[in-house]
XYZ file of N, CA and C in Angstrom:
693
model
N 114.977 118.771 196.180
C 114.040 117.927 195.420
C 113.158 117.132 196.390
N 111.853 117.031 196.146
C 110.992 116.245 197.033
C 111.493 114.823 197.194
N 111.337 114.292 198.411
C 111.860 112.963 198.682
C 110.989 111.863 198.085
N 109.668 112.099 198.020
C 108.769 111.040 197.611
C 107.900 111.480 196.435
N 107.485 110.506 195.656
C 106.607 110.739 194.513
C 105.288 110.031 194.779
N 104.194 110.684 194.418
C 102.869 110.140 194.660
C 102.085 110.083 193.348
N 100.908 109.445 193.413
C 100.110 109.231 192.214
C 98.723 109.829 192.378
N 98.272 110.534 191.347
C 96.896 111.034 191.294
C 96.530 111.201 189.827
N 95.451 110.574 189.393
C 95.090 110.628 187.980
C 94.146 111.778 187.639
N 93.909 112.691 188.598
C 93.064 113.849 188.341
C 93.873 114.982 187.708
N 93.162 115.945 187.120
C 93.797 117.111 186.532
C 93.659 118.302 187.480
N 94.677 119.185 187.537
C 94.560 120.379 188.386
C 93.451 121.296 187.890
N 92.879 122.057 188.816
C 91.889 123.077 188.492
C 92.276 124.360 189.222
N 92.370 125.450 188.463
C 92.753 126.749 189.037
C 94.076 126.671 189.780
N 95.008 125.899 189.214
C 96.342 125.829 189.786
C 96.485 124.928 190.986
N 95.427 124.184 191.341
C 95.505 123.293 192.486
C 95.044 121.886 192.106
N 95.675 120.902 192.730
C 95.332 119.496 192.498
C 94.732 118.921 193.764
N 93.535 118.358 193.655
C 92.874 117.730 194.789
C 93.261 116.255 194.849
N 93.779 115.823 195.981
C 94.168 114.431 196.186
C 93.318 113.870 197.323
N 92.608 112.781 197.040
C 91.712 112.173 198.019
C 92.016 110.679 198.138
N 91.228 109.983 198.932
C 91.276 108.529 199.011
C 92.548 107.985 199.617
N 92.950 106.806 199.128
C 94.098 106.104 199.699
C 95.382 106.916 199.608
N 95.563 107.636 198.512
C 96.808 108.391 198.356
C 96.865 109.558 199.339
N 95.731 110.215 199.556
C 95.668 111.256 200.576
C 96.024 110.674 201.948
N 95.441 109.540 202.283
C 95.730 108.898 203.569
C 97.219 108.589 203.691
N 97.820 108.091 202.612
C 99.237 107.733 202.659
C 100.109 108.975 202.849
N 99.798 110.048 202.129
C 100.610 111.267 202.220
C 100.534 111.875 203.616
N 99.327 111.984 204.163
C 99.121 112.732 205.408
C 99.272 111.865 206.654
N 98.695 110.666 206.613
C 98.643 109.867 207.842
C 99.787 108.860 207.961
N 100.380 108.486 206.827
C 101.517 107.556 206.875
C 102.833 108.317 206.762
N 102.962 109.156 205.732
C 104.206 109.889 205.511
C 104.290 111.180 206.338
N 103.168 111.617 206.896
C 103.123 112.776 207.792
C 103.508 114.082 207.099
N 103.146 114.243 205.849
C 103.358 115.520 205.179
C 102.340 116.524 205.680
N 102.756 117.791 205.700
C 101.931 118.860 206.225
C 101.897 120.041 205.246
N 100.975 120.994 205.430
C 100.961 122.182 204.563
C 102.334 122.843 204.509
N 102.725 123.207 203.290
C 104.046 123.791 203.069
C 105.069 122.812 202.560
N 104.841 121.501 202.763
C 105.782 120.490 202.272
C 105.675 120.343 200.756
N 106.810 120.075 200.122
C 106.869 119.876 198.682
C 106.726 118.396 198.347
N 105.975 118.109 197.307
C 105.861 116.730 196.818
C 105.816 116.741 195.301
N 106.039 115.569 194.705
C 105.860 115.340 193.280
C 104.675 114.404 193.088
N 103.944 114.604 192.000
C 102.787 113.770 191.694
C 102.833 113.394 190.222
N 102.664 112.101 189.924
C 102.547 111.641 188.540
C 101.101 111.232 188.289
N 100.660 111.443 187.030
C 99.252 111.123 186.719
C 99.089 109.845 185.916
N 100.198 109.172 185.594
C 100.115 107.924 184.844
C 99.941 108.108 183.349
N 99.883 109.344 182.887
C 99.726 109.639 181.470
C 100.848 110.549 180.977
N 102.000 110.433 181.612
C 103.179 111.153 181.140
C 103.429 112.496 181.786
N 102.624 112.883 182.750
C 102.791 114.219 183.347
C 103.286 114.121 184.784
N 104.271 114.964 185.100
C 104.815 115.096 186.452
C 104.493 116.494 186.961
N 103.867 116.575 188.132
C 103.541 117.847 188.769
C 104.400 118.032 190.008
N 104.819 119.269 190.245
C 105.546 119.610 191.465
C 104.815 120.743 192.160
N 104.767 120.672 193.481
C 104.096 121.748 194.192
C 104.219 121.612 195.698
N 103.525 122.505 196.391
C 103.486 122.501 197.852
C 102.078 122.203 198.327
N 101.990 121.465 199.408
C 100.680 121.199 200.000
C 100.139 122.504 200.561
N 98.954 122.885 200.053
C 98.361 124.152 200.472
C 97.387 123.971 201.620
N 96.513 122.973 201.509
C 95.449 122.775 202.493
C 95.290 121.293 202.758
N 95.107 120.931 204.010
C 94.791 119.562 204.398
C 93.478 119.592 205.168
N 92.502 118.815 204.715
C 91.214 118.718 205.403
C 91.015 117.285 205.869
N 89.828 116.987 206.375
C 89.560 115.637 206.863
C 89.470 114.636 205.716
N 89.134 115.093 204.510
C 88.871 114.171 203.403
C 89.891 114.239 202.282
N 90.767 115.231 202.277
C 91.699 115.343 201.173
C 92.663 116.492 201.380
N 93.534 116.667 200.395
C 94.470 117.787 200.432
C 94.484 118.472 199.074
N 94.899 119.734 199.098
C 95.056 120.480 197.859
C 96.525 120.849 197.687
N 97.031 120.512 196.508
C 98.419 120.810 196.166
C 98.448 122.053 195.287
N 99.189 123.074 195.712
C 99.395 124.253 194.881
C 100.483 123.923 193.868
N 100.077 123.742 192.609
C 100.998 123.282 191.566
C 101.941 124.410 191.172
N 103.262 124.137 191.285
C 104.270 125.134 190.934
C 104.849 124.913 189.545
N 104.741 123.703 189.038
C 105.295 123.417 187.715
C 104.941 122.018 187.274
N 105.101 121.773 185.984
C 104.795 120.449 185.434
C 105.714 120.141 184.266
N 105.894 118.858 184.003
C 106.656 118.385 182.844
C 105.877 117.245 182.197
N 105.959 117.170 180.877
C 105.330 116.080 180.139
C 106.410 115.217 179.504
N 106.240 113.904 179.618
C 107.218 112.955 179.126
C 106.562 112.021 178.107
N 107.201 111.797 176.948
C 106.619 110.890 175.952
C 106.621 109.459 176.451
N 105.704 108.667 175.915
C 105.661 107.256 176.280
C 106.956 106.582 175.821
N 107.637 105.856 176.695
C 108.905 105.214 176.309
C 108.692 104.086 175.317
N 109.702 103.875 174.507
C 109.688 102.776 173.542
C 110.759 101.765 173.929
N 110.625 100.505 173.555
C 109.503 99.925 172.830
C 108.314 99.662 173.747
N 107.113 99.642 173.180
C 105.922 99.300 173.945
C 105.804 97.772 173.999
N 105.518 97.271 175.191
C 105.477 95.821 175.404
C 104.202 95.452 176.147
N 103.510 94.441 175.627
C 102.311 93.897 176.255
C 102.602 92.455 176.653
N 102.187 92.072 177.850
C 102.377 90.706 178.326
C 101.012 90.103 178.627
N 100.682 89.024 177.927
C 99.444 88.273 178.167
C 99.835 86.967 178.846
N 99.390 86.793 180.084
C 99.878 85.667 180.876
C 98.713 85.013 181.607
N 98.744 83.686 181.655
C 97.690 82.955 182.360
C 97.612 83.361 183.819
N 96.396 83.450 184.323
C 96.208 83.662 185.748
C 96.926 82.577 186.544
N 97.535 82.987 187.641
C 98.132 82.037 188.571
C 97.491 82.253 189.942
N 97.811 81.419 190.874
C 97.104 81.437 192.142
C 97.551 82.580 193.052
N 96.548 83.243 193.634
C 96.704 84.182 194.735
C 97.905 85.090 194.689
N 98.779 84.905 195.672
C 99.921 85.789 195.855
C 100.825 85.789 194.630
N 100.982 84.653 193.974
C 101.887 84.588 192.819
C 101.442 85.552 191.723
N 100.129 85.671 191.495
C 99.637 86.585 190.458
C 99.829 88.028 190.885
N 99.556 88.330 192.138
C 99.785 89.693 192.626
C 101.251 90.080 192.499
N 102.119 89.161 192.883
C 103.562 89.416 192.790
C 103.981 89.631 191.340
N 103.460 88.811 190.437
C 103.817 88.933 189.028
C 103.356 90.273 188.472
N 102.128 90.655 188.758
C 101.623 91.939 188.283
C 102.495 93.078 188.815
N 102.821 93.030 190.087
C 103.659 94.072 190.691
C 104.990 94.193 189.967
N 105.641 93.071 189.694
C 106.964 93.109 189.072
C 106.892 93.531 187.606
N 105.872 93.099 186.883
C 105.720 93.545 185.498
C 105.500 95.053 185.442
N 104.731 95.575 186.392
C 104.504 97.021 186.437
C 105.786 97.760 186.799
N 106.555 97.236 187.738
C 107.822 97.861 188.097
C 108.766 97.921 186.903
N 108.704 96.930 186.033
C 109.555 96.894 184.850
C 109.091 97.865 183.773
N 107.889 98.425 183.928
C 107.407 99.382 182.947
C 106.713 98.761 181.761
N 106.216 97.527 181.906
C 105.427 96.922 180.833
C 104.190 97.791 180.595
N 103.814 97.977 179.340
C 102.713 98.890 179.015
C 101.350 98.313 179.360
N 101.158 97.030 179.118
C 99.878 96.393 179.427
C 100.115 94.985 179.941
N 99.303 94.591 180.912
C 99.262 93.211 181.375
C 97.860 92.689 181.069
N 97.794 91.618 180.305
C 96.518 91.052 179.878
C 96.400 89.629 180.426
N 95.776 89.435 181.577
C 95.633 88.083 182.140
C 94.799 87.198 181.219
N 95.161 85.935 181.180
C 94.489 84.967 180.313
C 93.791 83.889 181.146
N 92.640 83.468 180.655
C 91.945 82.304 181.206
C 91.977 81.231 180.126
N 92.933 80.323 180.265
C 93.164 79.289 179.251
C 92.412 78.006 179.622
N 92.476 77.022 178.741
C 91.800 75.750 179.029
C 92.362 75.092 180.280
N 93.653 75.253 180.527
C 94.289 74.639 181.687
C 94.461 75.601 182.860
N 93.914 76.795 182.770
C 93.937 77.728 183.896
C 92.903 77.281 184.924
N 93.354 76.997 186.137
C 92.433 76.501 187.168
C 92.224 77.539 188.261
N 92.243 78.815 187.867
C 92.114 79.920 188.809
C 90.966 80.815 188.357
N 90.136 81.227 189.284
C 89.076 82.182 188.982
C 89.549 83.590 189.356
N 88.761 84.585 188.997
C 89.125 85.953 189.328
C 87.860 86.739 189.639
N 88.037 87.911 190.238
C 86.914 88.768 190.580
C 87.280 90.211 190.264
N 86.275 91.084 190.126
C 86.569 92.507 189.919
C 87.425 93.094 191.034
N 87.294 92.565 192.253
C 88.116 93.062 193.356
C 89.598 92.799 193.101
N 89.910 91.666 192.472
C 91.305 91.380 192.143
C 91.832 92.361 191.110
N 91.008 92.675 190.115
C 91.431 93.632 189.096
C 91.718 94.984 189.733
N 90.889 95.407 190.671
C 91.142 96.672 191.368
C 92.436 96.597 192.170
N 92.709 95.444 192.754
C 93.956 95.251 193.489
C 95.152 95.386 192.550
N 95.073 94.774 191.378
C 96.169 94.876 190.411
C 96.373 96.319 189.952
N 95.296 97.050 189.771
C 95.406 98.449 189.354
C 96.082 99.288 190.428
N 95.822 98.975 191.690
C 96.512 99.671 192.775
C 98.003 99.329 192.778
N 98.317 98.082 192.487
C 99.721 97.690 192.407
C 100.432 98.440 191.291
N 99.738 98.658 190.183
C 100.317 99.414 189.068
C 100.625 100.844 189.492
N 99.708 101.465 190.232
C 99.938 102.827 190.708
C 101.102 102.881 191.690
N 101.186 101.885 192.573
C 102.300 101.838 193.513
C 103.631 101.694 192.782
N 103.652 100.856 191.750
C 104.892 100.645 190.992
C 105.343 101.915 190.299
N 104.383 102.709 189.829
C 104.725 103.939 189.125
C 105.462 104.914 190.035
N 105.165 104.881 191.315
C 105.840 105.768 192.259
C 107.253 105.285 192.570
N 107.479 104.001 192.397
C 108.766 103.402 192.741
C 109.742 103.415 191.569
N 109.241 103.106 190.363
C 110.155 102.904 189.237
C 110.560 104.193 188.524
N 110.052 105.345 189.013
C 110.413 106.662 188.478
C 110.034 106.819 187.016
N 109.012 106.102 186.574
C 108.467 106.271 185.238
C 107.229 107.158 185.309
N 106.643 107.424 184.139
C 105.569 108.413 184.076
C 104.286 107.873 183.449
N 104.325 106.637 182.944
C 103.161 106.062 182.277
C 102.707 104.834 183.039
N 101.424 104.823 183.372
C 100.852 103.748 184.168
C 100.657 102.493 183.332
N 101.014 101.344 183.885
C 100.730 100.068 183.237
C 99.223 99.832 183.238
N 98.696 99.474 182.079
C 97.261 99.179 181.985
C 97.017 97.728 182.357
N 96.064 97.496 183.270
C 95.665 96.146 183.662
C 94.312 95.843 183.032
N 94.284 94.835 182.174
C 93.063 94.488 181.457
C 92.296 93.400 182.207
N 91.011 93.314 181.935
C 90.227 92.206 182.468
C 90.722 90.896 181.860
N 90.737 89.809 182.642
C 91.123 88.516 182.081
C 90.264 88.147 180.880
N 90.915 87.514 179.906
C 90.242 87.166 178.662
C 90.696 85.798 178.191
N 89.977 85.231 177.236
C 90.339 83.922 176.679
C 91.390 84.100 175.583
N 92.178 83.063 175.315
C 93.205 83.172 174.277
C 92.666 83.575 172.911
N 91.505 83.057 172.504
C 90.992 83.423 171.186
C 90.600 84.892 171.119
N 90.086 85.433 172.224
C 89.755 86.853 172.264
C 91.021 87.702 172.210
N 92.070 87.246 172.888
C 93.350 87.947 172.826
C 93.875 87.967 171.401
N 93.851 86.820 170.733
C 94.366 86.738 169.371
C 93.607 87.675 168.441
N 92.298 87.757 168.597
C 91.504 88.641 167.754
C 91.834 90.105 168.027
N 92.009 90.453 169.305
C 92.299 91.839 169.668
C 93.707 92.250 169.256
N 94.584 91.276 169.067
C 95.987 91.565 168.753
C 96.267 91.590 167.259
N 95.235 91.608 166.452
C 95.434 91.521 165.001
C 96.353 92.610 164.464
N 96.301 93.809 165.030
C 97.107 94.905 164.514
C 98.475 95.049 165.143
N 98.830 94.184 166.077
C 100.139 94.265 166.726
C 101.178 93.578 165.849
N 102.246 94.264 165.467
C 103.180 93.700 164.485
C 104.066 92.568 164.995
N 104.413 92.589 166.283
C 105.323 91.575 166.824
C 104.597 90.787 167.905
N 104.226 89.554 167.576
C 103.486 88.699 168.514
C 104.279 87.422 168.743
N 104.474 87.080 170.019
C 105.308 85.935 170.382
C 104.511 84.969 171.244
N 104.618 83.696 170.940
C 104.038 82.619 171.738
C 105.179 81.887 172.428
N 105.250 81.972 173.748
C 106.304 81.236 174.447
C 105.998 79.746 174.398
N 106.948 78.993 173.869
C 106.753 77.568 173.631
C 108.090 76.866 173.809
N 108.175 75.956 174.771
C 109.422 75.255 175.047
C 109.919 74.470 173.841
N 109.015 74.053 172.962
C 109.392 73.272 171.791
C 109.804 74.123 170.602
N 109.785 75.427 170.745
C 110.132 76.311 169.629
C 111.603 76.169 169.272
N 111.914 76.334 167.999
C 113.298 76.241 167.539
C 114.094 77.495 167.873
N 113.438 78.639 167.897
C 114.136 79.907 168.096
C 114.033 80.370 169.546
N 115.068 81.081 169.975
C 115.040 81.716 171.289
C 114.449 83.114 171.155
N 113.816 83.568 172.224
C 113.183 84.875 172.203
C 114.231 85.976 172.145
N 114.035 86.904 171.221
C 114.883 88.080 171.094
C 113.998 89.306 170.960
N 114.549 90.454 171.250
C 113.781 91.680 171.092
C 113.506 91.897 169.603
N 112.234 92.023 169.220
C 111.909 92.171 167.798
C 112.218 93.573 167.295
N 112.397 93.680 165.989
C 112.652 94.988 165.389
C 111.390 95.837 165.381
N 110.232 95.188 165.227
C 108.956 95.907 165.176
C 108.426 96.157 166.584
N 107.570 97.141 166.707
C 106.932 97.447 167.994
C 105.544 98.005 167.717
N 104.603 97.822 168.630
C 104.742 97.170 169.936
C 104.858 95.662 169.821
N 105.232 95.028 170.933
C 105.409 93.584 170.966
C 104.495 92.990 172.036
N 103.965 91.814 171.742
C 103.069 91.108 172.659
C 103.586 89.693 172.867
N 103.716 89.283 174.128
C 104.131 87.919 174.450
C 102.983 87.206 175.156
N 102.689 85.987 174.720
C 101.645 85.164 175.340
C 102.301 84.025 176.106
N 101.948 83.897 177.390
C 102.543 82.893 178.278
C 101.425 82.057 178.885
N 101.566 80.761 178.793
C 100.507 79.851 179.216
C 100.538 79.497 180.689
N 99.593 78.674 181.111
C 99.469 78.267 182.516
C 100.414 77.113 182.837
N 100.493 76.700 184.111
C 101.187 75.452 184.416
C 100.589 74.324 183.568
N 101.432 73.558 182.912
C 100.946 72.559 181.980
C 100.894 73.055 180.554
N 101.126 74.375 180.362
C 101.258 74.976 179.037
C 99.898 75.161 178.361
N 99.916 75.893 177.263
C 98.744 75.971 176.405
C 98.443 74.588 175.832
N 97.196 74.334 175.491
C 96.864 73.089 174.805
C 97.342 73.166 173.364
N 97.390 72.018 172.710
C 97.804 71.983 171.309
C 96.883 72.845 170.451
N 95.582 72.815 170.749
C 94.632 73.614 169.975
C 94.881 75.108 170.185
N 95.196 75.514 171.417
C 95.480 76.932 171.683
C 96.743 77.368 170.959
N 97.774 76.527 170.975
C 99.002 76.871 170.272
C 98.761 77.030 168.772
N 97.989 76.136 168.217
C 97.687 76.216 166.791
C 96.909 77.487 166.478
N 95.980 77.841 167.346
C 95.202 79.060 167.158
C 96.105 80.287 167.176
N 97.045 80.335 168.130
C 97.975 81.461 168.196
C 98.849 81.532 166.942
N 99.364 80.406 166.506
C 100.210 80.402 165.301
C 99.428 80.892 164.088
N 98.170 80.465 163.976
C 97.339 80.896 162.859
C 97.064 82.401 162.916
N 97.108 82.971 164.115
C 96.871 84.404 164.287
C 98.146 85.229 164.143
N 99.251 84.587 163.778
C 100.490 85.314 163.521
C 101.455 85.379 164.677
N 101.222 84.611 165.738
C 102.163 84.562 166.856
C 103.341 83.667 166.480
N 104.564 84.154 166.710
C 105.768 83.402 166.389
C 106.228 82.625 167.619
N 106.337 81.295 167.538
C 106.809 80.521 168.683
C 108.263 80.848 169.023
N 108.551 80.959 170.303
C 109.924 81.203 170.763
C 110.037 80.676 172.182
N 111.266 80.400 172.606
C 111.496 79.898 173.957
C 112.513 80.785 174.665
N 112.458 80.782 175.986
C 113.434 81.538 176.774
C 114.768 80.807 176.794
N 114.727 79.542 177.185
C 115.903 78.670 177.172
C 115.396 77.234 177.155
N 116.221 76.303 177.569
C 115.824 74.895 177.508
C 115.161 74.404 178.795
N 114.952 75.280 179.752
C 114.365 74.888 181.037
C 112.851 75.070 181.019
N 112.156 74.243 181.792
C 110.732 74.434 182.012
C 110.585 75.459 183.134
N 109.973 76.586 182.832
C 109.877 77.698 183.767
C 108.469 77.823 184.343
N 108.373 78.303 185.553
C 107.074 78.662 186.092
C 106.471 79.777 185.243
N 105.149 79.873 185.278
C 104.464 80.896 184.491
C 105.015 82.280 184.809
N 105.156 82.610 186.083
C 105.616 83.948 186.444
C 107.073 84.180 186.057
N 107.913 83.142 186.125
C 109.308 83.280 185.704
C 109.387 83.530 184.212
N 108.601 82.786 183.437
C 108.596 82.959 181.988
C 108.098 84.348 181.606
N 107.062 84.838 182.294
C 106.509 86.152 181.962
C 107.513 87.261 182.246
N 108.182 87.207 183.385
C 109.171 88.231 183.704
C 110.372 88.165 182.766
N 110.791 86.954 182.408
C 111.914 86.806 181.493
C 111.573 87.384 180.121
N 110.375 87.085 179.641
C 109.945 87.623 178.349
C 109.876 89.141 178.383
N 109.326 89.693 179.458
C 109.234 91.135 179.577
C 110.617 91.782 179.584
N 111.572 91.175 180.273
C 112.922 91.732 180.329
C 113.571 91.749 178.953
N 113.354 90.703 178.182
C 113.942 90.640 176.846
C 113.281 91.638 175.907
N 111.978 91.710 175.929
C 111.256 92.576 174.997
C 111.353 94.039 175.397
N 111.346 94.313 176.691
C 111.333 95.709 177.158
C 112.699 96.349 177.039
N 113.725 95.681 177.353
C 115.128 96.082 177.243
C 115.344 97.462 176.635
N 114.892 98.510 177.322
C 115.035 99.870 176.843
C 116.043 100.661 177.686
C-alpha cells in the first residue's frame, strides 16, 4: 500500500492525472518520489485514486491511474461558524477543525471581532484544509467560506434544521442533535452582543453551553465540533 496520500482536485484524462503546483513540488522535491513509485490521491469530493508516477517534468507529474474508489459523504454533516481570532490562533483552529472532518468552516465578523482578514488568509485556510485531508484519511474536503456577518449567516442558515448558539448563560448543555446537518455559532472574545444573540434566537438558533467554564473562542469551537461531529 502506498505510504503517503496526496491531494489534487483535477480529474484524470485518458487514464492519467496531471499534478502541478505545490503538491507536485511536495511529491517530487520534498518526498523524493520518482517515476514508477505508487501513490494515492484524493480529490476532496469523495474519490480516491491509486496509481504509479508515469512522467516527471520540470512543471508537473503525470500519474497513470490504476484504480479508483468513491466514498459517500460521512454523516452527520457539521458546520462551524466561528468569530475570527488573531493570526496563528485562527490558522490553528481552521487546521484542527479540518482534521476533525467538519464539513464547513464559516468565519464570522461580529460586532466585537477586532480582527481583519484578507483573500490571502482565505487561500491559506484552503491549503490547510487540503493538508488536513491527507492526514485524517477522509475523502471530503472541508469547505472554507469567506468571513461573513452574523445576520448574513442567520439568513443563509434558514434551511439548516439544527442550529446552535453557544451561550454560557444557556440552560441546556450542547448535545448531538437528532437532525442533520447541524450548525454551531461561536462568538468572539467578549461573546456575541445581546442584539446578536437575540437575532440568532429569532432565526431559530437554540442556545446551549459546553460547560460552566468561560472558554476561549477556539476551545469552544473545537469542543462544539467534537460533540456535533461524533461519528
